């Protein structure tokens, strides 16, 4: 009996053979679980409704979703006081049925505001005092509706300009810079458990924008404002260098106690597509995930659409496109395979 026990003890003490480590992930959902991160995509609501292959891929691959447009102000309150929740509700419902967490996007932005609001402010029929009440009601109504169902909200989106000044918007002009702290406080009151984010682009590399955002977050924290996270949109292009300092920037914000997320990653290219460009693109996606995984506070890696069939890029950048992980037919591109190869945590 004794030799048997000794033999057993020896076997148990031996290092596990190399092949016993986690096997390579088969898809992004498995990668997300292995690496302890949420992997998400923006969702095109029309495609979610009408395209079975899109729906199947989204639900199979991703553990997190963001509404590309369905939760923006013009979508949820196209006429004053008349809310249209059908699209946003459908997205949240689909997410919960498929074990996906949700990022709410976005409560305060200068774009995609309903005409009744921008026109009312422009012609003076909405006074600054009234505007503050309108913003408070909008935030409170939307956050309350999804209380407990949204993991993280992009509370303020793109509030800093490229030169590091605060963005000129109806909010800054009519309410002053205090609207930012107010927005976080109102959102927190409506759902005390949601993570509340500031979200922006070009804070991966643009020094003036990074510095202002950093001071803003620091000041908000010092004032006791409930801000919990910084979202790096990550709209990249292979014709520009990869933002090599990105992980350090993430770490700086993490040092302020912030959770970090990559919220809108895509990597566009000047068309036509070539194998070389796809390889470069794959490297950018791989580096972005590696950077996120190298920072403990980075909890979410979200792409701004997963297929070139539905991407905002060709409509906005003339002659550019092919920015996503899958092509128009939902076939994986080298970038998709590159992500599956990332091992960091
Ligand atoms: O809703 C109208 C529809 O009624 C009309 O028929 C159609 C005709 O073009 O336009 C529709 O509106 C479009 C809307 O997307 C919804 O599809 C707008 O023209 C179009 O400009 C708008 O673009 C969105 C863009 O934000 C607007 O700023 C993109 O889809 C969306 O991907 C993009 O997302 C932003 C993030 O929210 C914030 N960060 C940057 C990111 C990329 O710009």
mmCIF file of C-alpha atoms and ligand atoms in Angstrom:
data_model
loop_
_atom_site.group_PDB
_atom_site.id
_atom_site.type_symbol
_atom_site.label_atom_id
_atom_site.label_comp_id
_atom_site.label_asym_id
_atom_site.label_seq_id
_atom_site.Cartn_x
_atom_site.Cartn_y
_atom_site.Cartn_z
ATOM 1 C CA UNK A 1 0.000 0.000 0.000
ATOM 2 C CA UNK A 2 2.758 2.419 1.031
ATOM 3 C CA UNK A 3 4.717 2.280 -2.279
ATOM 4 C CA UNK A 4 1.482 2.917 -4.123
ATOM 5 C CA UNK A 5 0.805 6.043 -2.077
ATOM 6 C CA UNK A 6 4.373 7.242 -2.637
ATOM 7 C CA UNK A 7 4.077 6.633 -6.381
ATOM 8 C CA UNK A 8 0.793 8.522 -6.467
ATOM 9 C CA UNK A 9 2.272 11.433 -4.538
ATOM 10 C CA UNK A 10 5.173 11.567 -6.987
ATOM 11 C CA UNK A 11 2.871 11.654 -9.978
ATOM 12 C CA UNK A 12 0.801 14.457 -8.439
ATOM 13 C CA UNK A 13 3.942 16.431 -7.656
ATOM 14 C CA UNK A 14 5.205 16.256 -11.240
ATOM 15 C CA UNK A 15 4.753 19.437 -13.326
ATOM 16 C CA UNK A 16 1.786 19.196 -15.690
ATOM 17 C CA UNK A 17 2.789 18.379 -19.254
ATOM 18 C CA UNK A 18 2.865 21.447 -21.536
ATOM 19 C CA UNK A 19 -0.149 20.217 -23.473
ATOM 20 C CA UNK A 20 -2.308 20.406 -20.333
ATOM 21 C CA UNK A 21 -2.501 24.250 -20.459
ATOM 22 C CA UNK A 22 -5.688 25.846 -21.753
ATOM 23 C CA UNK A 23 -6.189 24.854 -25.363
ATOM 24 C CA UNK A 24 -6.259 27.656 -27.937
ATOM 25 C CA UNK A 25 -9.620 29.410 -27.888
ATOM 26 C CA UNK A 26 -12.013 28.420 -30.641
ATOM 27 C CA UNK A 27 -13.727 31.813 -30.755
ATOM 28 C CA UNK A 28 -13.838 35.216 -29.088
ATOM 29 C CA UNK A 29 -16.227 34.093 -26.362
ATOM 30 C CA UNK A 30 -13.785 31.394 -25.309
ATOM 31 C CA UNK A 31 -10.886 33.848 -25.534
ATOM 32 C CA UNK A 32 -12.820 36.271 -23.312
ATOM 33 C CA UNK A 33 -13.345 33.601 -20.670
ATOM 34 C CA UNK A 34 -9.754 32.379 -20.779
ATOM 35 C CA UNK A 35 -8.311 35.889 -20.493
ATOM 36 C CA UNK A 36 -10.820 37.180 -17.948
ATOM 37 C CA UNK A 37 -12.001 40.094 -20.047
ATOM 38 C CA UNK A 38 -15.247 41.080 -21.742
ATOM 39 C CA UNK A 39 -15.089 41.108 -25.517
ATOM 40 C CA UNK A 40 -17.783 43.196 -27.127
ATOM 41 C CA UNK A 41 -19.130 44.656 -30.323
ATOM 42 C CA UNK A 42 -21.260 47.602 -31.303
ATOM 43 C CA UNK A 43 -24.600 46.392 -32.627
ATOM 44 C CA UNK A 44 -26.383 47.549 -35.745
ATOM 45 C CA UNK A 45 -29.998 47.164 -34.687
ATOM 46 C CA UNK A 46 -31.423 46.679 -38.207
ATOM 47 C CA UNK A 47 -28.956 43.871 -38.858
ATOM 48 C CA UNK A 48 -29.752 42.296 -35.489
ATOM 49 C CA UNK A 49 -33.412 42.202 -36.477
ATOM 50 C CA UNK A 50 -33.163 41.283 -40.152
ATOM 51 C CA UNK A 51 -29.997 39.242 -40.700
ATOM 52 C CA UNK A 52 -29.937 35.791 -39.146
ATOM 53 C CA UNK A 53 -26.229 35.202 -39.887
ATOM 54 C CA UNK A 54 -25.293 38.537 -38.273
ATOM 55 C CA UNK A 55 -27.403 37.766 -35.211
ATOM 56 C CA UNK A 56 -25.975 34.274 -34.860
ATOM 57 C CA UNK A 57 -22.373 35.489 -35.127
ATOM 58 C CA UNK A 58 -22.902 38.337 -32.647
ATOM 59 C CA UNK A 59 -24.554 36.105 -30.092
ATOM 60 C CA UNK A 60 -22.034 33.336 -30.487
ATOM 61 C CA UNK A 61 -18.824 35.364 -30.387
ATOM 62 C CA UNK A 62 -19.370 38.268 -28.000
ATOM 63 C CA UNK A 63 -19.845 38.594 -24.249
ATOM 64 C CA UNK A 64 -20.587 42.344 -24.308
ATOM 65 C CA UNK A 65 -22.559 44.653 -26.601
ATOM 66 C CA UNK A 66 -22.976 48.374 -27.212
ATOM 67 C CA UNK A 67 -25.806 49.979 -29.185
ATOM 68 C CA UNK A 68 -24.187 51.648 -32.193
ATOM 69 C CA UNK A 69 -27.040 54.152 -32.501
ATOM 70 C CA UNK A 70 -30.133 52.790 -30.745
ATOM 71 C CA UNK A 71 -29.554 54.458 -27.362
ATOM 72 C CA UNK A 72 -28.561 57.891 -28.648
ATOM 73 C CA UNK A 73 -30.820 60.814 -27.829
ATOM 74 C CA UNK A 74 -32.258 61.235 -31.349
ATOM 75 C CA UNK A 75 -33.166 57.524 -31.312
ATOM 76 C CA UNK A 76 -34.857 57.392 -27.911
ATOM 77 C CA UNK A 77 -36.615 60.773 -27.843
ATOM 78 C CA UNK A 78 -37.145 61.930 -31.443
ATOM 79 C CA UNK A 79 -39.965 64.223 -30.326
ATOM 80 C CA UNK A 80 -40.032 66.031 -27.039
ATOM 81 C CA UNK A 81 -41.549 63.799 -24.375
ATOM 82 C CA UNK A 82 -42.251 60.923 -26.806
ATOM 83 C CA UNK A 83 -39.833 58.117 -26.044
ATOM 84 C CA UNK A 84 -39.206 55.300 -28.507
ATOM 85 C CA UNK A 85 -37.566 52.456 -26.644
ATOM 86 C CA UNK A 86 -38.306 49.559 -29.009
ATOM 87 C CA UNK A 87 -34.810 49.305 -30.540
ATOM 88 C CA UNK A 88 -32.911 49.816 -27.311
ATOM 89 C CA UNK A 89 -35.195 47.366 -25.507
ATOM 90 C CA UNK A 90 -34.688 44.765 -28.256
ATOM 91 C CA UNK A 91 -30.931 45.074 -27.923
ATOM 92 C CA UNK A 92 -30.952 44.729 -24.140
ATOM 93 C CA UNK A 93 -33.361 41.801 -24.325
ATOM 94 C CA UNK A 94 -31.237 39.991 -26.924
ATOM 95 C CA UNK A 95 -28.119 40.584 -24.837
ATOM 96 C CA UNK A 96 -29.626 39.081 -21.727
ATOM 97 C CA UNK A 97 -30.873 36.036 -23.592
ATOM 98 C CA UNK A 98 -27.338 35.481 -24.864
ATOM 99 C CA UNK A 99 -25.374 36.081 -21.667
ATOM 100 C CA UNK A 100 -23.965 39.389 -22.849
ATOM 101 C CA UNK A 101 -23.420 42.453 -20.674
ATOM 102 C CA UNK A 102 -24.345 45.854 -22.070
ATOM 103 C CA UNK A 103 -22.593 49.219 -22.425
ATOM 104 C CA UNK A 104 -25.053 52.102 -22.643
ATOM 105 C CA UNK A 105 -24.011 54.576 -25.312
ATOM 106 C CA UNK A 106 -24.373 57.492 -24.786
ATOM 107 C CA UNK A 107 -26.081 59.949 -22.431
ATOM 108 C CA UNK A 108 -24.435 63.313 -23.195
ATOM 109 C CA UNK A 109 -22.992 63.994 -26.634
ATOM 110 C CA UNK A 110 -22.912 66.877 -29.100
ATOM 111 C CA UNK A 111 -23.980 64.632 -32.020
ATOM 112 C CA UNK A 112 -27.185 62.824 -32.908
ATOM 113 C CA UNK A 113 -29.305 65.110 -30.785
ATOM 114 C CA UNK A 114 -32.969 65.412 -31.791
ATOM 115 C CA UNK A 115 -33.908 68.434 -33.911
ATOM 116 C CA UNK A 116 -36.481 69.654 -31.364
ATOM 117 C CA UNK A 117 -33.630 70.088 -28.895
ATOM 118 C CA UNK A 118 -30.971 71.700 -31.101
ATOM 119 C CA UNK A 119 -33.517 73.950 -32.829
ATOM 120 C CA UNK A 120 -35.165 74.913 -29.557
ATOM 121 C CA UNK A 121 -31.803 75.942 -28.118
ATOM 122 C CA UNK A 122 -30.838 77.814 -31.297
ATOM 123 C CA UNK A 123 -34.060 79.855 -31.515
ATOM 124 C CA UNK A 124 -34.134 80.562 -27.778
ATOM 125 C CA UNK A 125 -37.427 78.751 -27.138
ATOM 126 C CA UNK A 126 -35.487 76.474 -24.773
ATOM 127 C CA UNK A 127 -33.786 78.593 -22.111
ATOM 128 C CA UNK A 128 -30.525 77.520 -20.403
ATOM 129 C CA UNK A 129 -32.456 76.845 -17.208
ATOM 130 C CA UNK A 130 -34.912 74.653 -19.073
ATOM 131 C CA UNK A 131 -32.047 72.941 -20.890
ATOM 132 C CA UNK A 132 -30.533 71.826 -17.604
ATOM 133 C CA UNK A 133 -33.843 70.276 -16.597
ATOM 134 C CA UNK A 134 -34.143 68.588 -19.980
ATOM 135 C CA UNK A 135 -30.689 67.027 -19.626
ATOM 136 C CA UNK A 136 -31.398 65.859 -16.084
ATOM 137 C CA UNK A 137 -34.713 64.302 -17.131
ATOM 138 C CA UNK A 138 -33.158 62.610 -20.158
ATOM 139 C CA UNK A 139 -30.378 61.017 -18.124
ATOM 140 C CA UNK A 140 -32.677 60.033 -15.280
ATOM 141 C CA UNK A 141 -35.331 58.541 -17.558
ATOM 142 C CA UNK A 142 -32.930 56.521 -19.688
ATOM 143 C CA UNK A 143 -30.709 55.239 -16.886
ATOM 144 C CA UNK A 144 -33.712 54.312 -14.741
ATOM 145 C CA UNK A 145 -35.340 52.396 -17.572
ATOM 146 C CA UNK A 146 -32.335 50.073 -17.804
ATOM 147 C CA UNK A 147 -31.438 50.059 -14.109
ATOM 148 C CA UNK A 148 -29.583 46.836 -13.303
ATOM 149 C CA UNK A 149 -29.348 45.899 -16.984
ATOM 150 C CA UNK A 150 -26.480 48.097 -18.107
ATOM 151 C CA UNK A 151 -22.993 47.244 -16.840
ATOM 152 C CA UNK A 152 -21.446 50.546 -17.888
ATOM 153 C CA UNK A 153 -22.703 53.849 -19.292
ATOM 154 C CA UNK A 154 -20.815 56.244 -21.525
ATOM 155 C CA UNK A 155 -22.097 59.202 -19.532
ATOM 156 C CA UNK A 156 -20.199 61.901 -21.406
ATOM 157 C CA UNK A 157 -18.859 61.296 -24.881
ATOM 158 C CA UNK A 158 -16.140 63.312 -26.651
ATOM 159 C CA UNK A 159 -16.185 66.354 -24.348
ATOM 160 C CA UNK A 160 -12.599 67.419 -25.116
ATOM 161 C CA UNK A 161 -11.367 68.959 -28.384
ATOM 162 C CA UNK A 162 -8.161 67.965 -30.176
ATOM 163 C CA UNK A 163 -6.317 71.032 -28.814
ATOM 164 C CA UNK A 164 -7.179 70.121 -25.226
ATOM 165 C CA UNK A 165 -9.932 72.691 -24.697
ATOM 166 C CA UNK A 166 -13.376 71.603 -23.552
ATOM 167 C CA UNK A 167 -15.564 70.831 -26.554
ATOM 168 C CA UNK A 168 -17.819 73.588 -27.775
ATOM 169 C CA UNK A 169 -21.325 72.198 -27.601
ATOM 170 C CA UNK A 170 -24.765 73.338 -26.562
ATOM 171 C CA UNK A 171 -23.953 71.852 -23.169
ATOM 172 C CA UNK A 172 -20.791 73.852 -22.547
ATOM 173 C CA UNK A 173 -22.194 77.030 -24.074
ATOM 174 C CA UNK A 174 -25.461 77.081 -22.171
ATOM 175 C CA UNK A 175 -24.725 75.146 -18.965
ATOM 176 C CA UNK A 176 -21.002 75.779 -18.435
ATOM 177 C CA UNK A 177 -18.439 73.053 -17.597
ATOM 178 C CA UNK A 178 -20.452 71.938 -14.539
ATOM 179 C CA UNK A 179 -22.732 69.918 -16.823
ATOM 180 C CA UNK A 180 -20.147 67.109 -16.782
ATOM 181 C CA UNK A 181 -20.229 66.592 -13.008
ATOM 182 C CA UNK A 182 -24.013 66.993 -13.011
ATOM 183 C CA UNK A 183 -24.393 64.284 -15.665
ATOM 184 C CA UNK A 184 -22.420 61.767 -13.579
ATOM 185 C CA UNK A 185 -24.352 62.620 -10.417
ATOM 186 C CA UNK A 186 -27.736 62.263 -12.106
ATOM 187 C CA UNK A 187 -26.732 58.959 -13.724
ATOM 188 C CA UNK A 188 -25.441 57.592 -10.422
ATOM 189 C CA UNK A 189 -28.654 58.520 -8.648
ATOM 190 C CA UNK A 190 -30.661 56.658 -11.298
ATOM 191 C CA UNK A 191 -28.557 53.461 -11.146
ATOM 192 C CA UNK A 192 -26.036 53.358 -8.301
ATOM 193 C CA UNK A 193 -24.511 50.073 -9.548
ATOM 194 C CA UNK A 194 -23.711 51.033 -13.132
ATOM 195 C CA UNK A 195 -20.093 51.907 -13.951
ATOM 196 C CA UNK A 196 -20.013 55.472 -15.204
ATOM 197 C CA UNK A 197 -17.540 56.336 -17.947
ATOM 198 C CA UNK A 198 -16.058 59.258 -19.786
ATOM 199 C CA UNK A 199 -15.459 58.108 -23.381
ATOM 200 C CA UNK A 200 -13.369 59.671 -26.148
ATOM 201 C CA UNK A 201 -11.284 59.150 -29.294
ATOM 202 C CA UNK A 202 -7.636 60.039 -29.895
ATOM 203 C CA UNK A 203 -6.874 59.823 -26.177
ATOM 204 C CA UNK A 204 -4.765 56.835 -27.219
ATOM 205 C CA UNK A 205 -2.047 59.267 -28.401
ATOM 206 C CA UNK A 206 -2.998 62.967 -28.555
ATOM 207 C CA UNK A 207 -1.110 64.653 -25.676
ATOM 208 C CA UNK A 208 -3.240 67.820 -25.220
ATOM 209 C CA UNK A 209 -6.412 65.752 -25.239
ATOM 210 C CA UNK A 210 -4.951 63.186 -22.835
ATOM 211 C CA UNK A 211 -3.765 65.880 -20.399
ATOM 212 C CA UNK A 212 -7.122 67.675 -20.277
ATOM 213 C CA UNK A 213 -9.018 64.416 -19.888
ATOM 214 C CA UNK A 214 -6.619 63.386 -17.129
ATOM 215 C CA UNK A 215 -7.094 66.665 -15.228
ATOM 216 C CA UNK A 216 -10.827 66.468 -15.740
ATOM 217 C CA UNK A 217 -11.046 62.954 -14.289
ATOM 218 C CA UNK A 218 -8.741 63.891 -11.422
ATOM 219 C CA UNK A 219 -10.829 66.968 -10.565
ATOM 220 C CA UNK A 220 -14.076 65.036 -10.765
ATOM 221 C CA UNK A 221 -12.676 62.384 -8.423
ATOM 222 C CA UNK A 222 -11.415 65.074 -6.031
ATOM 223 C CA UNK A 223 -14.908 66.578 -5.936
ATOM 224 C CA UNK A 224 -16.394 63.179 -5.105
ATOM 225 C CA UNK A 225 -18.188 62.898 -8.435
ATOM 226 C CA UNK A 226 -19.201 59.276 -9.185
ATOM 227 C CA UNK A 227 -16.966 58.590 -12.193
ATOM 228 C CA UNK A 228 -15.639 55.037 -12.524
ATOM 229 C CA UNK A 229 -14.112 54.523 -15.939
ATOM 230 C CA UNK A 230 -12.310 55.868 -18.970
ATOM 231 C CA UNK A 231 -13.257 54.558 -22.399
ATOM 232 C CA UNK A 232 -10.719 54.679 -25.208
ATOM 233 C CA UNK A 233 -12.664 54.541 -28.452
ATOM 234 C CA UNK A 234 -9.691 53.358 -30.519
ATOM 235 C CA UNK A 235 -10.671 54.365 -34.051
ATOM 236 C CA UNK A 236 -7.356 53.539 -35.702
ATOM 237 C CA UNK A 237 -6.083 53.425 -39.281
ATOM 238 C CA UNK A 238 -3.099 51.511 -40.611
ATOM 239 C CA UNK A 239 -1.919 54.573 -42.546
ATOM 240 C CA UNK A 240 -1.057 56.056 -39.137
ATOM 241 C CA UNK A 241 1.380 54.540 -36.664
ATOM 242 C CA UNK A 242 -0.032 52.330 -33.950
ATOM 243 C CA UNK A 243 -0.339 54.448 -30.746
ATOM 244 C CA UNK A 244 2.711 52.904 -29.110
ATOM 245 C CA UNK A 245 2.205 54.548 -25.712
ATOM 246 C CA UNK A 246 -1.395 53.435 -25.320
ATOM 247 C CA UNK A 247 -0.825 50.945 -22.487
ATOM 248 C CA UNK A 248 0.998 53.635 -20.479
ATOM 249 C CA UNK A 249 -1.862 56.076 -20.987
ATOM 250 C CA UNK A 250 -4.297 53.418 -19.790
ATOM 251 C CA UNK A 251 -2.091 52.855 -16.742
ATOM 252 C CA UNK A 252 -2.086 56.570 -15.907
ATOM 253 C CA UNK A 253 -5.877 56.644 -15.800
ATOM 254 C CA UNK A 254 -5.944 53.363 -13.899
ATOM 255 C CA UNK A 255 -3.717 55.125 -11.349
ATOM 256 C CA UNK A 256 -6.598 57.530 -10.688
ATOM 257 C CA UNK A 257 -8.695 54.517 -9.702
ATOM 258 C CA UNK A 258 -10.434 54.305 -13.070
ATOM 259 C CA UNK A 259 -11.646 51.145 -14.742
ATOM 260 C CA UNK A 260 -10.450 51.071 -18.360
ATOM 261 C CA UNK A 261 -12.189 49.871 -21.516
ATOM 262 C CA UNK A 262 -11.472 49.917 -25.203
ATOM 263 C CA UNK A 263 -14.942 50.885 -26.338
ATOM 264 C CA UNK A 264 -15.013 51.324 -30.131
ATOM 265 C CA UNK A 265 -11.985 49.697 -31.710
ATOM 266 C CA UNK A 266 -11.717 49.502 -35.465
ATOM 267 C CA UNK A 267 -8.726 49.648 -37.791
ATOM 268 C CA UNK A 268 -9.453 51.123 -41.191
ATOM 269 C CA UNK A 269 -7.299 51.110 -44.303
ATOM 270 C CA UNK A 270 -7.112 52.930 -47.606
ATOM 271 C CA UNK A 271 -8.802 50.660 -50.155
ATOM 272 C CA UNK A 272 -8.180 48.399 -51.998
ATOM 273 C CA UNK A 273 -7.578 45.618 -49.518
ATOM 274 C CA UNK A 274 -4.301 43.717 -49.949
ATOM 275 C CA UNK A 275 -2.865 40.774 -47.979
ATOM 276 C CA UNK A 276 -0.125 43.096 -46.673
ATOM 277 C CA UNK A 277 -2.654 45.624 -45.362
ATOM 278 C CA UNK A 278 -4.672 42.866 -43.722
ATOM 279 C CA UNK A 279 -1.520 41.627 -42.008
ATOM 280 C CA UNK A 280 -0.744 45.126 -40.721
ATOM 281 C CA UNK A 281 -4.328 45.503 -39.540
ATOM 282 C CA UNK A 282 -4.080 42.163 -37.724
ATOM 283 C CA UNK A 283 -1.019 43.488 -35.884
ATOM 284 C CA UNK A 284 -2.954 46.577 -34.717
ATOM 285 C CA UNK A 285 -5.838 44.501 -33.356
ATOM 286 C CA UNK A 286 -3.397 42.120 -31.659
ATOM 287 C CA UNK A 287 -1.480 44.996 -30.058
ATOM 288 C CA UNK A 288 -4.646 46.690 -28.854
ATOM 289 C CA UNK A 289 -5.828 43.541 -27.073
ATOM 290 C CA UNK A 290 -2.336 42.904 -25.716
ATOM 291 C CA UNK A 291 -2.175 46.481 -24.387
ATOM 292 C CA UNK A 292 -5.554 46.133 -22.705
ATOM 293 C CA UNK A 293 -4.629 42.798 -21.142
ATOM 294 C CA UNK A 294 -1.362 44.260 -19.858
ATOM 295 C CA UNK A 295 -3.320 46.698 -17.684
ATOM 296 C CA UNK A 296 -5.163 45.039 -14.829
ATOM 297 C CA UNK A 297 -7.878 47.693 -14.794
ATOM 298 C CA UNK A 298 -8.755 47.104 -18.462
ATOM 299 C CA UNK A 299 -11.946 45.058 -18.288
ATOM 300 C CA UNK A 300 -13.544 45.348 -21.703
ATOM 301 C CA UNK A 301 -12.373 45.157 -25.303
ATOM 302 C CA UNK A 302 -15.148 46.251 -27.670
ATOM 303 C CA UNK A 303 -15.001 46.592 -31.449
ATOM 304 C CA UNK A 304 -17.129 49.134 -33.317
ATOM 305 C CA UNK A 305 -18.947 46.540 -35.382
ATOM 306 C CA UNK A 306 -17.555 43.103 -36.184
ATOM 307 C CA UNK A 307 -18.205 42.890 -39.909
ATOM 308 C CA UNK A 308 -17.257 45.034 -42.903
ATOM 309 C CA UNK A 309 -20.866 44.539 -44.037
ATOM 310 C CA UNK A 310 -21.917 47.121 -41.443
ATOM 311 C CA UNK A 311 -19.275 49.663 -40.606
ATOM 312 C CA UNK A 312 -19.467 53.413 -40.234
ATOM 313 C CA UNK A 313 -16.043 53.822 -41.902
ATOM 314 C CA UNK A 314 -16.819 53.880 -45.668
ATOM 315 C CA UNK A 315 -19.575 56.452 -45.089
ATOM 316 C CA UNK A 316 -17.235 58.793 -43.230
ATOM 317 C CA UNK A 317 -13.798 58.360 -44.806
ATOM 318 C CA UNK A 318 -13.760 58.536 -48.572
ATOM 319 C CA UNK A 319 -11.857 55.615 -50.087
ATOM 320 C CA UNK A 320 -11.315 53.845 -46.749
ATOM 321 C CA UNK A 321 -12.901 50.763 -45.241
ATOM 322 C CA UNK A 322 -12.393 47.082 -44.362
ATOM 323 C CA UNK A 323 -11.951 48.094 -40.722
ATOM 324 C CA UNK A 324 -13.531 45.103 -38.974
ATOM 325 C CA UNK A 325 -12.572 41.593 -37.862
ATOM 326 C CA UNK A 326 -14.806 39.778 -40.362
ATOM 327 C CA UNK A 327 -15.420 40.583 -44.030
ATOM 328 C CA UNK A 328 -18.803 41.342 -45.645
ATOM 329 C CA UNK A 329 -19.610 37.613 -45.778
ATOM 330 C CA UNK A 330 -18.689 37.174 -42.125
ATOM 331 C CA UNK A 331 -15.534 35.271 -43.030
ATOM 332 C CA UNK A 332 -12.752 35.795 -40.471
ATOM 333 C CA UNK A 333 -9.897 38.076 -41.541
ATOM 334 C CA UNK A 334 -6.299 37.751 -40.294
ATOM 335 C CA UNK A 335 -7.176 40.229 -37.520
ATOM 336 C CA UNK A 336 -9.725 37.801 -36.076
ATOM 337 C CA UNK A 337 -7.172 34.981 -36.006
ATOM 338 C CA UNK A 338 -4.577 37.335 -34.506
ATOM 339 C CA UNK A 339 -6.871 38.045 -31.551
ATOM 340 C CA UNK A 340 -7.372 34.354 -30.907
ATOM 341 C CA UNK A 341 -3.590 34.008 -30.663
ATOM 342 C CA UNK A 342 -3.167 36.625 -27.922
ATOM 343 C CA UNK A 343 -2.128 35.194 -24.533
ATOM 344 C CA UNK A 344 -1.509 37.679 -21.807
ATOM 345 C CA UNK A 345 -3.358 37.025 -18.570
HETATM 346 O O1 LIG B 1 -31.475 57.433 -38.839
HETATM 347 C C1 LIG B 1 -31.234 57.900 -40.161
HETATM 348 C C2 LIG B 1 -32.200 57.266 -41.110
HETATM 349 O O2 LIG B 1 -33.492 57.686 -40.771
HETATM 350 C C3 LIG B 1 -31.808 57.657 -42.535
HETATM 351 O O3 LIG B 1 -32.619 56.973 -43.419
HETATM 352 C C4 LIG B 1 -30.359 57.326 -42.821
HETATM 353 C C5 LIG B 1 -29.923 57.779 -44.194
HETATM 354 O O4 LIG B 1 -28.522 57.980 -44.242
HETATM 355 O O5 LIG B 1 -29.561 57.951 -41.876
HETATM 356 C C6 LIG B 1 -29.833 57.526 -40.562
HETATM 357 O O6 LIG B 1 -28.962 58.135 -39.671
HETATM 358 C C7 LIG B 1 -27.611 57.708 -39.681
HETATM 359 C C8 LIG B 1 -27.299 57.083 -38.331
HETATM 360 O O7 LIG B 1 -25.916 56.774 -38.261
HETATM 361 C C9 LIG B 1 -28.100 55.838 -38.043
HETATM 362 O O8 LIG B 1 -27.827 54.858 -38.984
HETATM 363 C C10 LIG B 1 -26.733 58.895 -39.949
HETATM 364 O O9 LIG B 1 -26.921 59.355 -41.271
HETATM 365 C C11 LIG B 1 -25.283 58.543 -39.720
HETATM 366 O O10 LIG B 1 -24.525 59.746 -39.774
HETATM 367 C C12 LIG B 1 -25.103 57.914 -38.360
HETATM 368 O O11 LIG B 1 -23.727 57.594 -38.212
HETATM 369 C C13 LIG B 1 -23.330 57.164 -36.927
HETATM 370 C C14 LIG B 1 -22.354 58.149 -36.315
HETATM 371 O O12 LIG B 1 -21.902 57.672 -35.067
HETATM 372 C C15 LIG B 1 -22.998 59.517 -36.132
HETATM 373 O O13 LIG B 1 -22.232 60.362 -35.423
HETATM 374 C C16 LIG B 1 -22.637 55.807 -37.080
HETATM 375 O O14 LIG B 1 -23.597 54.841 -37.521
HETATM 376 C C17 LIG B 1 -22.031 55.376 -35.748
HETATM 377 O O15 LIG B 1 -21.227 54.257 -35.967
HETATM 378 C C18 LIG B 1 -21.155 56.483 -35.199
HETATM 379 O O16 LIG B 1 -20.673 56.080 -33.945
HETATM 380 C C19 LIG B 1 -19.772 56.975 -33.281
HETATM 381 C C20 LIG B 1 -19.955 56.776 -31.797
HETATM 382 O O17 LIG B 1 -21.303 56.914 -31.441
HETATM 383 C C21 LIG B 1 -19.086 57.739 -30.998
HETATM 384 N N1 LIG B 1 -17.700 57.642 -31.399
HETATM 385 C C22 LIG B 1 -17.448 57.731 -32.826
HETATM 386 C C23 LIG B 1 -18.291 56.715 -33.589
HETATM 387 C C24 LIG B 1 -17.961 56.717 -35.045
HETATM 388 O O18 LIG B 1 -18.301 57.972 -35.623
#
